[in-house]
PDB file of C-alpha atoms in Angstrom:
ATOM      1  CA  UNK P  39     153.528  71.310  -3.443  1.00 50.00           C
ATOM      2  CA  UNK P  40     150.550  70.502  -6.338  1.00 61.00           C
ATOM      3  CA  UNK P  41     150.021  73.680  -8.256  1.00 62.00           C
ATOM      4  CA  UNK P  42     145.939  74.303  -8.937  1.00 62.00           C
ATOM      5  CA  UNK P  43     145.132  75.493 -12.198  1.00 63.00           C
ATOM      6  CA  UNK P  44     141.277  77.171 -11.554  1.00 71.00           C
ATOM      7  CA  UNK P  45     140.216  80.059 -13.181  1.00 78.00           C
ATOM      8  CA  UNK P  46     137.836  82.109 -10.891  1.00 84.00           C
ATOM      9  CA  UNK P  47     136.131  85.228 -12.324  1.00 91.00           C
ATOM     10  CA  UNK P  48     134.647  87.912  -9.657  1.00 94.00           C
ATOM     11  CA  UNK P  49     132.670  90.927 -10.736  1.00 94.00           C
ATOM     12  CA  UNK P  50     131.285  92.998  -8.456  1.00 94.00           C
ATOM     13  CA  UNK P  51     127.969  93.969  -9.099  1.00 90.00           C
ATOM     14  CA  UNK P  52     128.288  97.798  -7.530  1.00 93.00           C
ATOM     15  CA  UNK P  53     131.582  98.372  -9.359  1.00 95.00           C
ATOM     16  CA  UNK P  54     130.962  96.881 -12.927  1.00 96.00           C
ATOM     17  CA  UNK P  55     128.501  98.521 -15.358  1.00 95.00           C
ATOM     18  CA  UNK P  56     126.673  96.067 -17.218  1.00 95.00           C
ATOM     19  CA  UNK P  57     128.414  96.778 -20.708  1.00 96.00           C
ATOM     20  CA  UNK P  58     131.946  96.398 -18.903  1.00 96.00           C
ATOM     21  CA  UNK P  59     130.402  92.970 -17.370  1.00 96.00           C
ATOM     22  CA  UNK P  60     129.566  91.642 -21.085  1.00 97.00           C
ATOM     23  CA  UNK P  61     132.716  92.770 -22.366  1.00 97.00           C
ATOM     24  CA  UNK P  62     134.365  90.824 -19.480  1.00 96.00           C
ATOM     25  CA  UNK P  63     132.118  87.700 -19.606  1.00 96.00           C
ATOM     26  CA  UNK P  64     132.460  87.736 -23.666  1.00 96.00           C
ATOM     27  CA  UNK P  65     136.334  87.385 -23.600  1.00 95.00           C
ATOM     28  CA  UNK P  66     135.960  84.897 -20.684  1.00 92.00           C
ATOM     29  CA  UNK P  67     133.465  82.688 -22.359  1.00 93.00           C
ATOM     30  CA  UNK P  68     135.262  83.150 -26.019  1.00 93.00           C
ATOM     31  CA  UNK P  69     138.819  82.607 -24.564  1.00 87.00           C
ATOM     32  CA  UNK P  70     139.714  78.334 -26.314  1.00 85.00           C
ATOM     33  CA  UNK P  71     140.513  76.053 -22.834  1.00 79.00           C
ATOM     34  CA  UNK P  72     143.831  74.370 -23.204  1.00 82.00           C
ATOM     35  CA  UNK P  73     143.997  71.182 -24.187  1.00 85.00           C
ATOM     36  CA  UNK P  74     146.881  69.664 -22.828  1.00 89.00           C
ATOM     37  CA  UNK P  75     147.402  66.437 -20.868  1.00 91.00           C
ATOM     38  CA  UNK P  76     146.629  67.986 -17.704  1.00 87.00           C
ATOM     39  CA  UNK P  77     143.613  69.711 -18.852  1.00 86.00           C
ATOM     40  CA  UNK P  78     142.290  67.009 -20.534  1.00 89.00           C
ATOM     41  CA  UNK P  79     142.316  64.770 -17.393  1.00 91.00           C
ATOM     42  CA  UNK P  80     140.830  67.314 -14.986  1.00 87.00           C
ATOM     43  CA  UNK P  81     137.735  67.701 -17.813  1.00 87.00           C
ATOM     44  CA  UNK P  82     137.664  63.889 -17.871  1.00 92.00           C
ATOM     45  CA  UNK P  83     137.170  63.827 -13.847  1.00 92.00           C
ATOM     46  CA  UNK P  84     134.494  66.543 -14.302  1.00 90.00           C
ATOM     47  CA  UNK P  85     132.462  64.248 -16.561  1.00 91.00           C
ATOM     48  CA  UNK P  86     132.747  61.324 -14.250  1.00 94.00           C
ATOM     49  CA  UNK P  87     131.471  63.110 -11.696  1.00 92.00           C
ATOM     50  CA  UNK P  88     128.733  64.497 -13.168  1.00 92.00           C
ATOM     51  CA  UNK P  89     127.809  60.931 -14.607  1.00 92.00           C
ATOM     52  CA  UNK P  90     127.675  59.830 -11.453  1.00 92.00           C
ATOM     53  CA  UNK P  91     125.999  62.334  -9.816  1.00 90.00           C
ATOM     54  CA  UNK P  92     122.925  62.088 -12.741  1.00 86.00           C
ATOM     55  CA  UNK P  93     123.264  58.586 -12.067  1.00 83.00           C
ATOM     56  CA  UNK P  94     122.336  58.873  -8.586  1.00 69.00           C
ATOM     57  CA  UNK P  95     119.464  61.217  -9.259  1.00 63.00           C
ATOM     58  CA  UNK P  96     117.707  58.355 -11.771  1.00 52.00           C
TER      59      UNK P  96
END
């Protein structure tokens, strides 16, 4: 078994007031990303892939 280390956020637009939204989206966007090896290799297949993908739109 592979664990899967994503980080999904879900707000429901009925339930959440827009001041408890920016709150929430404040401490998600200000919260550091960690930067061990594992990390580091899953941001480094993100960039290839959207290299390649920009690559195939020139």
């Amino acid at each position: 078994m592979t664990n899967s280390y994503q980080n999904v956020l879900v707000l429901s637009l009925r339930a959440t007031t827009e001041a408890i939204a920016k709150e929430i989206l404040d401490a998600w966007f200000s919260t550091p990303y960690s930067d061990d090896e594992w990390n580091l290799l899953q941001m480094e297949r993100i960039r290839q892939l959207e290299q390649s993908a920009m690559g195939s739109k020139i």
